[in-house]
C-alpha cells in the first residue's frame, strides 16, 4: 500500500494559484494518482487523476515527475468556494480496489 | 439521473441498538465502499465490495457488518459492538480506475 503524505493545511487568497504537493515514495508501477475535494458534511468529489507527466482538466492540473514519488495538484486562480479539504490517493497494489484516504490538506482561501 | 443515495441523512439511536444505513447506486458499478469520518479527520475504510456476494474488511471493520446481495445495494449495519459509533458515514461506488463517486452521507448519533 502506497502511503501518502500531504501538508495538513494551506492558506491562500482569491485569484492566486495554489499548489498542493503529495509524497508517495512507495508508489507501485501500476498505481494511479487521484485527487479528491471535500466540502464539510459532503462526500468527496473526484477532481483529477494521472499516471505520469501532466494532466489538465477544466478544474485543475496535476504534475507528476518522472520518478512518480510525488505529485502536485495545481488550482489556478482560486476563489472562496475552493476552500475545502483535498485528498491525494494512490491505488492499492495489494490486489483489488481497496482505497485508503489520508488526512488530506485543508485549504483556506480568503479575500 | 444516475448517482448514489444514502438514507437517512440524519439518524439517532440509543446505545446498544443495531442500526442499518442504506446505500443504493444506479451507476452499474461493481465496487462499493463504506467509510467513516470523524470531526476534523480523514476518511477511514470500513468495508468494501468488489462484486456481488463478496466483500472485504477495511481498516476499521470491527463492530460493523455488511451485505452485498444486489449490485445496486450495499447496506452497512452498525452493531452494538461498535464502541464509538457516532460519526459521519459515507458510501461510494467506483467507476473507472479509482474514480469513486460518493453519496451525501449519513450522520449517525448514538446516545
Short mmCIF file of C-alpha atoms in Angstrom, two decimals:
data_model
loop_
_atom_site.label_atom_id
_atom_site.label_comp_id
_atom_site.label_asym_id
_atom_site.label_seq_id
_atom_site.Cartn_x
_atom_site.Cartn_y
_atom_site.Cartn_z
CA UNK A 1 0.00 0.00 0.00
CA UNK A 2 1.49 3.29 -1.08
CA UNK A 3 1.24 5.71 1.82
CA UNK A 4 0.72 9.39 1.05
CA UNK A 5 1.90 12.47 2.92
CA UNK A 6 0.36 15.91 2.45
CA UNK A 7 0.57 19.21 4.31
CA UNK A 8 -2.14 19.46 6.95
CA UNK A 9 -3.23 22.94 5.91
CA UNK A 10 -2.58 25.77 3.46
CA UNK A 11 -3.81 29.35 3.23
CA UNK A 12 -4.25 31.44 0.10
CA UNK A 13 -6.03 34.48 -1.27
CA UNK A 14 -8.56 34.78 -4.05
CA UNK A 15 -7.03 34.92 -7.51
CA UNK A 16 -3.82 33.16 -6.57
CA UNK A 17 -2.57 29.83 -7.85
CA UNK A 18 -2.37 27.11 -5.22
CA UNK A 19 -0.10 24.09 -5.41
CA UNK A 20 -0.60 21.16 -3.05
CA UNK A 21 2.10 18.51 -3.05
CA UNK A 22 1.66 14.89 -2.07
CA UNK A 23 4.52 12.49 -1.37
CA UNK A 24 4.14 8.81 -2.20
CA UNK A 25 7.58 7.25 -2.08
CA UNK A 26 6.35 3.66 -2.32
CA UNK A 27 4.18 4.09 -5.38
CA UNK A 28 4.00 0.94 -7.49
CA UNK A 29 4.29 0.60 -11.23
CA UNK A 30 0.57 0.10 -11.79
CA UNK A 31 -0.64 2.77 -9.37
CA UNK A 32 -2.53 5.86 -10.48
CA UNK A 33 -2.65 9.10 -8.51
CA UNK A 34 -6.07 10.55 -7.81
CA UNK A 35 -7.13 13.77 -6.09
CA UNK A 36 -10.46 14.48 -4.39
CA UNK A 37 -12.07 17.59 -2.94
CA UNK A 38 -14.36 17.53 0.08
CA UNK A 39 -16.61 20.24 1.49
CA UNK A 40 -17.94 20.00 5.07
CA UNK A 41 -20.70 17.42 5.56
CA UNK A 42 -20.44 16.20 1.97
CA UNK A 43 -18.81 13.25 0.28
CA UNK A 44 -15.50 13.80 -1.54
CA UNK A 45 -15.65 14.72 -5.21
CA UNK A 46 -13.22 13.47 -7.85
CA UNK A 47 -11.02 16.27 -9.22
CA UNK A 48 -8.29 14.77 -11.38
CA UNK A 49 -6.27 11.63 -11.97
CA UNK A 50 -2.94 10.89 -13.59
CA UNK A 51 -0.20 8.35 -14.07
CA UNK A 52 2.79 10.41 -15.18
CA UNK A 53 3.80 13.84 -16.55
CA UNK A 54 0.97 16.37 -16.64
CA UNK A 55 -2.79 16.14 -16.76
CA UNK A 56 -5.11 19.13 -17.07
CA UNK A 57 -8.86 19.47 -16.95
CA UNK A 58 -11.28 22.35 -16.54
CA UNK A 59 -10.75 22.41 -12.77
CA UNK A 60 -7.09 21.69 -12.07
CA UNK A 61 -3.73 20.44 -13.28
CA UNK A 62 -1.76 17.52 -11.94
CA UNK A 63 2.00 17.41 -12.24
CA UNK A 64 3.83 14.12 -11.76
CA UNK A 65 7.65 13.95 -12.02
CA UNK A 66 9.41 11.12 -13.79
CA UNK A 67 10.12 9.16 -10.60
CA UNK A 68 6.42 9.43 -9.59
CA UNK A 69 7.34 9.67 -5.92
CA UNK A 70 5.33 12.84 -5.54
CA UNK A 71 2.58 14.75 -7.30
CA UNK A 72 1.34 18.33 -7.24
CA UNK A 73 -2.24 19.45 -7.59
CA UNK A 74 -2.42 22.94 -9.06
CA UNK A 75 -5.55 25.08 -8.68
CA UNK A 76 -5.40 28.20 -10.85
CA UNK A 77 -6.90 31.46 -9.60
CA UNK A 78 -8.64 30.09 -6.50
CA UNK A 79 -11.83 31.58 -5.13
CA UNK A 80 -13.53 31.41 -1.75
CA UNK A 81 -15.50 28.40 -2.96
CA UNK A 82 -12.29 26.40 -3.30
CA UNK A 83 -11.98 26.32 0.49
CA UNK A 84 -12.12 22.59 1.17
CA UNK A 85 -10.09 19.53 2.11
CA UNK A 86 -8.04 18.00 -0.70
CA UNK A 87 -7.06 14.33 -0.62
CA UNK A 88 -4.35 12.57 -2.57
CA UNK A 89 -4.83 8.85 -3.16
CA UNK A 90 -2.58 6.24 -4.68
CA UNK A 91 -4.03 2.93 -5.77
CA UNK A 92 -3.52 -0.09 -3.54
CA UNK A 93 -1.21 -2.61 -5.13
CA UNK A 94 -2.16 -5.34 -2.71
CA UNK A 95 -4.78 -6.57 -5.06
CA UNK A 96 -8.31 -5.49 -5.67
CA UNK A 97 -9.68 -2.00 -5.33
CA UNK A 98 -9.03 -1.10 -1.72
CA UNK A 99 -8.65 2.67 -1.49
CA UNK A 100 -7.46 4.37 1.66
CA UNK A 101 -7.69 8.11 2.23
CA UNK A 102 -5.09 10.05 4.20
CA UNK A 103 -5.86 13.05 6.39
CA UNK A 104 -5.88 15.47 3.46
CA UNK A 105 -4.92 19.14 3.15
CA UNK A 106 -7.28 21.82 4.45
CA UNK A 107 -7.12 24.73 2.00
CA UNK A 108 -8.47 28.05 3.23
CA UNK A 109 -8.98 30.81 0.70
CA UNK A 110 -9.52 34.36 1.90
CA UNK A 111 -10.40 37.65 0.24
CA UNK B 1 -30.44 10.62 -13.08
CA UNK B 2 -27.53 8.44 -12.00
CA UNK B 3 -25.90 8.57 -8.63
CA UNK B 4 -25.60 7.22 -5.13
CA UNK B 5 -28.24 7.67 -2.49
CA UNK B 6 -27.85 7.25 1.24
CA UNK B 7 -30.63 7.33 3.72
CA UNK B 8 -31.42 8.74 6.10
CA UNK B 9 -29.35 11.95 6.20
CA UNK B 10 -29.51 12.06 10.00
CA UNK B 11 -30.01 9.08 12.29
CA UNK B 12 -30.34 8.92 16.05
CA UNK B 13 -30.11 5.73 18.09
CA UNK B 14 -29.81 4.64 21.67
CA UNK B 15 -26.68 2.87 22.80
CA UNK B 16 -26.94 -0.90 22.48
CA UNK B 17 -29.13 -0.87 19.39
CA UNK B 18 -28.06 -2.09 15.99
CA UNK B 19 -28.73 0.29 13.13
CA UNK B 20 -28.57 -0.21 9.36
CA UNK B 21 -27.51 2.51 6.95
CA UNK B 22 -28.75 2.32 3.39
CA UNK B 23 -26.65 2.83 0.25
CA UNK B 24 -28.02 2.45 -3.27
CA UNK B 25 -26.40 3.20 -6.63
CA UNK B 26 -27.71 3.13 -10.18
CA UNK B 27 -24.35 3.67 -11.86
CA UNK B 28 -23.90 -0.01 -12.64
CA UNK B 29 -20.62 -0.04 -10.71
CA UNK B 30 -19.23 -3.30 -9.40
CA UNK B 31 -17.21 -1.92 -6.49
CA UNK B 32 -18.78 -0.23 -3.47
CA UNK B 33 -17.31 1.18 -0.27
CA UNK B 34 -18.17 2.34 3.22
CA UNK B 35 -16.12 4.97 5.02
CA UNK B 36 -16.36 6.58 8.40
CA UNK B 37 -15.34 10.19 9.06
CA UNK B 38 -14.93 11.76 12.49
CA UNK B 39 -14.81 15.55 13.01
CA UNK B 40 -11.66 17.08 11.57
CA UNK B 41 -10.39 13.71 10.39
CA UNK B 42 -9.94 11.97 7.08
CA UNK B 43 -11.96 9.05 5.78
CA UNK B 44 -11.36 5.58 7.18
CA UNK B 45 -12.35 2.50 5.23
CA UNK B 46 -14.79 0.16 6.96
CA UNK B 47 -15.71 -2.41 4.30
CA UNK B 48 -15.60 -2.69 0.55
CA UNK B 49 -17.11 -4.99 -2.03
CA UNK B 50 -15.75 -5.63 -5.48
CA UNK B 51 -18.61 -7.78 -6.69
CA UNK B 52 -21.99 -9.11 -5.62
CA UNK B 53 -21.89 -11.63 -2.75
CA UNK B 54 -18.32 -10.71 -1.88
CA UNK B 55 -16.86 -8.11 0.47
CA UNK B 56 -13.65 -7.45 2.38
CA UNK B 57 -12.80 -5.77 5.64
CA UNK B 58 -11.24 -2.37 5.52
CA UNK B 59 -9.10 -0.78 8.19
CA UNK B 60 -11.76 -0.42 10.90
CA UNK B 61 -14.28 -3.25 10.33
CA UNK B 62 -14.76 -4.24 13.98
CA UNK B 63 -18.31 -3.60 15.16
CA UNK B 64 -19.69 -3.31 11.61
CA UNK B 65 -21.24 -5.74 9.16
CA UNK B 66 -22.28 -5.51 5.51
CA UNK B 67 -24.04 -7.49 2.83
CA UNK B 68 -23.94 -7.33 -0.96
CA UNK B 69 -26.87 -9.32 -2.26
CA UNK B 70 -27.54 -6.98 -5.17
CA UNK B 71 -25.20 -4.95 -7.35
CA UNK B 72 -27.13 -1.78 -6.56
CA UNK B 73 -27.18 -2.07 -2.79
CA UNK B 74 -24.53 -2.21 -0.06
CA UNK B 75 -26.11 -1.69 3.39
CA UNK B 76 -23.97 -1.17 6.48
CA UNK B 77 -25.04 -2.34 9.93
CA UNK B 78 -23.52 -0.62 12.91
CA UNK B 79 -23.75 -3.15 15.71
CA UNK B 80 -23.82 -2.64 19.44
CA UNK B 81 -20.25 -3.96 19.48
CA UNK B 82 -19.00 -0.76 17.86
CA UNK B 83 -17.68 1.19 20.83
CA UNK B 84 -17.85 4.67 19.35
CA UNK B 85 -20.43 4.65 16.55
CA UNK B 86 -21.24 8.37 16.41
CA UNK B 87 -19.76 9.60 13.12
CA UNK B 88 -20.41 10.67 9.54
CA UNK B 89 -20.76 7.63 7.27
CA UNK B 90 -20.05 7.82 3.55
CA UNK B 91 -20.84 5.27 0.88
CA UNK B 92 -19.12 5.24 -2.51
CA UNK B 93 -19.01 3.25 -5.71
CA UNK B 94 -16.20 3.14 -8.19
CA UNK B 95 -16.17 3.61 -11.93
CA UNK B 96 -13.04 3.81 -13.99
CA UNK B 97 -9.63 3.49 -12.40
CA UNK B 98 -10.03 4.51 -8.76
CA UNK B 99 -12.62 7.17 -9.57
CA UNK B 100 -15.04 6.98 -6.68
CA UNK B 101 -18.49 8.52 -6.59
CA UNK B 102 -19.74 9.37 -3.11
CA UNK B 103 -23.20 9.61 -1.65
CA UNK B 104 -24.34 12.56 0.50
CA UNK B 105 -23.55 10.72 3.74
CA UNK B 106 -25.46 9.73 6.87
CA UNK B 107 -24.70 11.41 10.16
CA UNK B 108 -25.26 8.88 12.95
CA UNK B 109 -25.60 9.96 16.56
CA UNK B 110 -25.73 7.35 19.29
CA UNK B 111 -26.56 8.40 22.83
#
